[in-house]
Amino acid sequence: MKTIASLIAKSIAVAAASLTLAGAAHAGVVVSSVASQGVLTKKNANFDITNTEARSVPVWNVADDSSLLAFCIEPTVGMHTDNLNYTGSLFTGFGTSVKRLYSLYYSSFATSSGVLTGDNAVKALGFQLALWELNNDNGNLTSGNLAMAPLGNSTAAKAVIAEAKTMLLAATNESTAIVNDYKFTSYAAAGSQTVVTAMAVSPVPEPSSFAMMGLGLAAMGVIARRRRAA
């Protein structure tokens, strides 16, 4: 009986904590680069650059309450990584395709330390490109304002672009269910691009589940009383 009661209490505590964190503001955090890859831009088709030149695709680490992997949502704005007054707040601006992108891929490369190496770095950089496309452009890396040209790129950069294209195809597939939910927090500072972190949301029992737990507690109470009476 104590076990079921503790589970109910824990579920309520998780829900309350989620609400508290969602409304919390964080200031004075440090944003630093944990992975970066230069990719070539298409002439007249990317970031308002008129010549074909390299553009750095970054993945960031936000040092706040913990070390959190972060992705930019403003590709045409530069980033300042010195100790600016980044302020965190709940972010709810992502559409369904972006949420599906996180559901499918985020857990595969996210680490508690924010360190990215090898395939994880390639996946994370591809994820950044896919996020930019879905959140800021037309969802297609070969056209639009954020088009990427694989010609002339290094082997490493081509791998990042290929990863992004694969992720975009999956994220725009409406038949794929969103099974992993995340709470998003944006970090913004004057004169610097805004980045977003993601924290997995623990499922909270539905009201019907609480009712079933209550019935279980009542039944256990009856059994316990009968045993004591015997």
XYZ file of C-alpha atoms in Angstrom:
230
model
C 0.000 0.000 0.000
C 2.831 2.351 0.774
C 4.341 1.597 -2.610
C 1.220 2.639 -4.544
C 0.781 5.735 -2.390
C 4.383 6.733 -2.978
C 3.926 6.281 -6.732
C 0.934 8.634 -6.686
C 2.853 11.176 -4.627
C 5.831 10.915 -6.967
C 3.661 11.423 -10.055
C 2.098 14.527 -8.539
C 5.550 15.810 -7.576
C 6.847 15.279 -11.125
C 3.914 17.196 -12.578
C 4.411 20.049 -10.120
C 8.136 20.176 -10.804
C 7.528 20.301 -14.556
C 5.201 23.252 -14.144
C 7.691 25.032 -11.915
C 10.582 24.547 -14.328
C 8.456 25.580 -17.287
C 7.850 28.984 -15.779
C 11.340 29.522 -14.419
C 13.696 32.095 -15.898
C 17.435 31.548 -16.009
C 19.877 34.392 -16.467
C 23.629 34.721 -16.749
C 24.201 31.321 -18.362
C 27.214 30.547 -20.541
C 26.812 29.314 -24.128
C 29.779 27.557 -25.741
C 30.371 25.575 -28.939
C 30.615 21.786 -28.674
C 30.632 20.969 -32.404
C 31.006 22.938 -35.612
C 31.226 22.071 -39.291
C 31.629 24.342 -42.287
C 29.278 23.699 -45.201
C 29.093 25.493 -48.535
C 26.131 27.683 -49.342
C 24.389 27.902 -52.680
C 24.881 31.158 -54.511
C 22.025 33.572 -53.787
C 20.213 30.892 -51.805
C 21.474 30.744 -48.248
C 21.686 33.192 -45.352
C 21.549 36.111 -47.796
C 25.104 35.293 -48.906
C 25.593 36.185 -52.578
C 28.702 34.084 -53.184
C 29.355 30.403 -52.626
C 31.318 30.310 -49.383
C 31.622 28.329 -46.175
C 29.103 28.772 -43.400
C 29.720 27.289 -39.966
C 26.951 25.042 -38.647
C 27.255 24.990 -34.834
C 25.896 22.972 -31.962
C 26.020 24.666 -28.572
C 26.232 23.765 -24.930
C 24.286 25.789 -22.373
C 25.750 25.757 -18.865
C 22.727 26.410 -16.667
C 21.426 24.166 -13.881
C 23.124 21.373 -15.827
C 24.984 20.921 -19.097
C 22.411 21.040 -21.899
C 22.783 20.519 -25.631
C 21.350 23.494 -27.519
C 20.395 24.287 -31.104
C 20.045 27.641 -32.825
C 16.654 28.774 -34.121
C 17.936 31.970 -35.765
C 20.321 30.922 -38.577
C 20.845 34.444 -39.920
C 21.926 35.873 -36.547
C 25.471 35.572 -35.201
C 26.345 34.047 -31.832
C 28.306 35.646 -29.009
C 29.751 33.020 -26.691
C 31.117 35.317 -24.004
C 29.265 35.781 -20.716
C 26.274 37.677 -21.979
C 23.090 37.799 -19.976
C 21.306 34.891 -21.667
C 17.827 34.531 -20.228
C 15.895 31.265 -20.400
C 12.144 30.956 -20.747
C 9.597 28.347 -21.789
C 9.473 27.959 -25.589
C 6.319 26.735 -27.322
C 6.940 27.898 -30.884
C 7.796 24.598 -32.569
C 5.405 23.044 -35.058
C 4.507 19.376 -35.391
C 7.316 18.514 -37.805
C 9.961 19.928 -35.441
C 8.462 18.022 -32.525
C 8.589 14.874 -34.664
C 12.253 15.629 -35.440
C 13.043 15.732 -31.715
C 10.941 12.646 -31.066
C 12.806 10.615 -33.671
C 16.398 11.734 -33.226
C 17.234 13.906 -30.233
C 17.792 11.094 -27.729
C 20.189 9.322 -30.111
C 22.938 11.917 -29.728
C 22.050 14.040 -26.684
C 24.412 13.524 -23.771
C 24.307 14.785 -20.208
C 27.838 16.157 -20.559
C 27.169 17.980 -23.817
C 30.231 16.345 -25.395
C 29.848 15.278 -29.031
C 32.282 13.072 -30.924
C 32.292 10.978 -34.092
C 28.872 9.937 -35.374
C 27.142 11.847 -32.571
C 28.659 15.095 -33.807
C 27.587 14.382 -37.409
C 24.047 13.559 -36.281
C 23.823 16.667 -34.119
C 25.065 18.941 -36.902
C 22.648 17.330 -39.346
C 19.911 17.838 -36.774
C 20.772 21.546 -36.643
C 20.410 21.895 -40.406
C 17.108 20.002 -40.328
C 15.849 22.174 -37.470
C 16.687 25.355 -39.372
C 14.849 24.065 -42.431
C 11.715 23.014 -40.580
C 11.535 26.047 -38.308
C 12.712 28.776 -40.695
C 12.395 27.631 -44.298
C 10.568 25.204 -46.589
C 11.849 21.897 -45.181
C 13.942 21.154 -48.292
C 17.728 21.561 -48.244
C 17.971 21.852 -52.031
C 15.774 24.944 -52.346
C 14.605 28.001 -50.456
C 16.547 30.557 -48.416
C 18.529 27.959 -46.465
C 19.581 25.663 -49.310
C 22.815 23.688 -48.919
C 25.049 22.740 -51.837
C 26.984 19.484 -51.373
C 29.229 20.249 -54.375
C 32.640 21.461 -53.252
C 32.136 20.379 -49.652
C 34.483 18.179 -47.689
C 33.555 14.564 -47.027
C 32.665 15.493 -43.452
C 30.389 18.340 -44.550
C 28.662 16.108 -47.112
C 27.940 13.608 -44.326
C 26.273 16.365 -42.289
C 24.107 17.434 -45.237
C 23.143 13.816 -45.987
C 22.184 13.286 -42.339
C 20.006 16.396 -42.417
C 18.205 15.254 -45.576
C 17.417 11.871 -44.024
C 16.056 13.533 -40.895
C 13.927 15.956 -42.908
C 12.266 13.139 -44.845
C 11.338 11.372 -41.616
C 10.262 14.504 -39.743
C 7.862 15.570 -42.493
C 6.230 12.137 -42.674
C 2.848 12.813 -41.089
C 2.148 9.111 -40.618
C 4.948 8.873 -38.045
C 3.701 9.302 -34.486
C 5.371 11.620 -31.966
C 6.192 9.270 -29.108
C 8.831 11.254 -27.175
C 7.709 14.594 -25.750
C 10.092 17.386 -24.756
C 9.879 20.621 -22.809
C 11.756 23.347 -24.663
C 13.567 26.302 -23.135
C 14.879 29.189 -25.228
C 17.961 31.165 -24.240
C 18.222 34.675 -25.636
C 20.624 37.588 -25.275
C 20.758 40.981 -26.943
C 22.751 40.898 -30.173
C 23.065 37.115 -30.226
C 21.163 34.251 -31.819
C 18.603 32.424 -29.686
C 19.206 28.768 -28.861
C 16.818 26.138 -27.537
C 17.395 23.239 -25.153
C 15.159 20.202 -24.693
C 14.304 18.152 -21.637
C 12.319 14.907 -21.862
C 8.872 15.187 -20.293
C 7.964 12.435 -17.840
C 4.474 11.127 -18.566
C 1.896 12.098 -15.932
C -0.867 9.546 -15.212
C -4.263 10.325 -16.692
C -7.185 10.943 -14.280
C -8.413 7.421 -15.017
C -5.060 6.073 -13.840
C -5.394 7.952 -10.555
C -8.870 6.457 -10.173
C -7.515 2.935 -10.697
C -4.769 3.603 -8.150
C -7.398 4.785 -5.693
C -9.429 1.612 -6.172
C -6.297 -0.448 -5.674
C -5.506 1.348 -2.427
C -9.046 0.838 -1.182
C -8.948 -2.872 -2.019
C -5.637 -3.308 -0.234
C -7.043 -1.487 2.771
C -10.025 -3.858 2.933
C -7.758 -6.907 2.682
C -5.504 -5.565 5.417
C -8.462 -4.932 7.751
C -9.828 -8.448 7.157
C -6.443 -9.956 7.960
C -6.200 -7.983 11.185
C -9.755 -9.013 12.124
C -8.925 -12.688 11.486
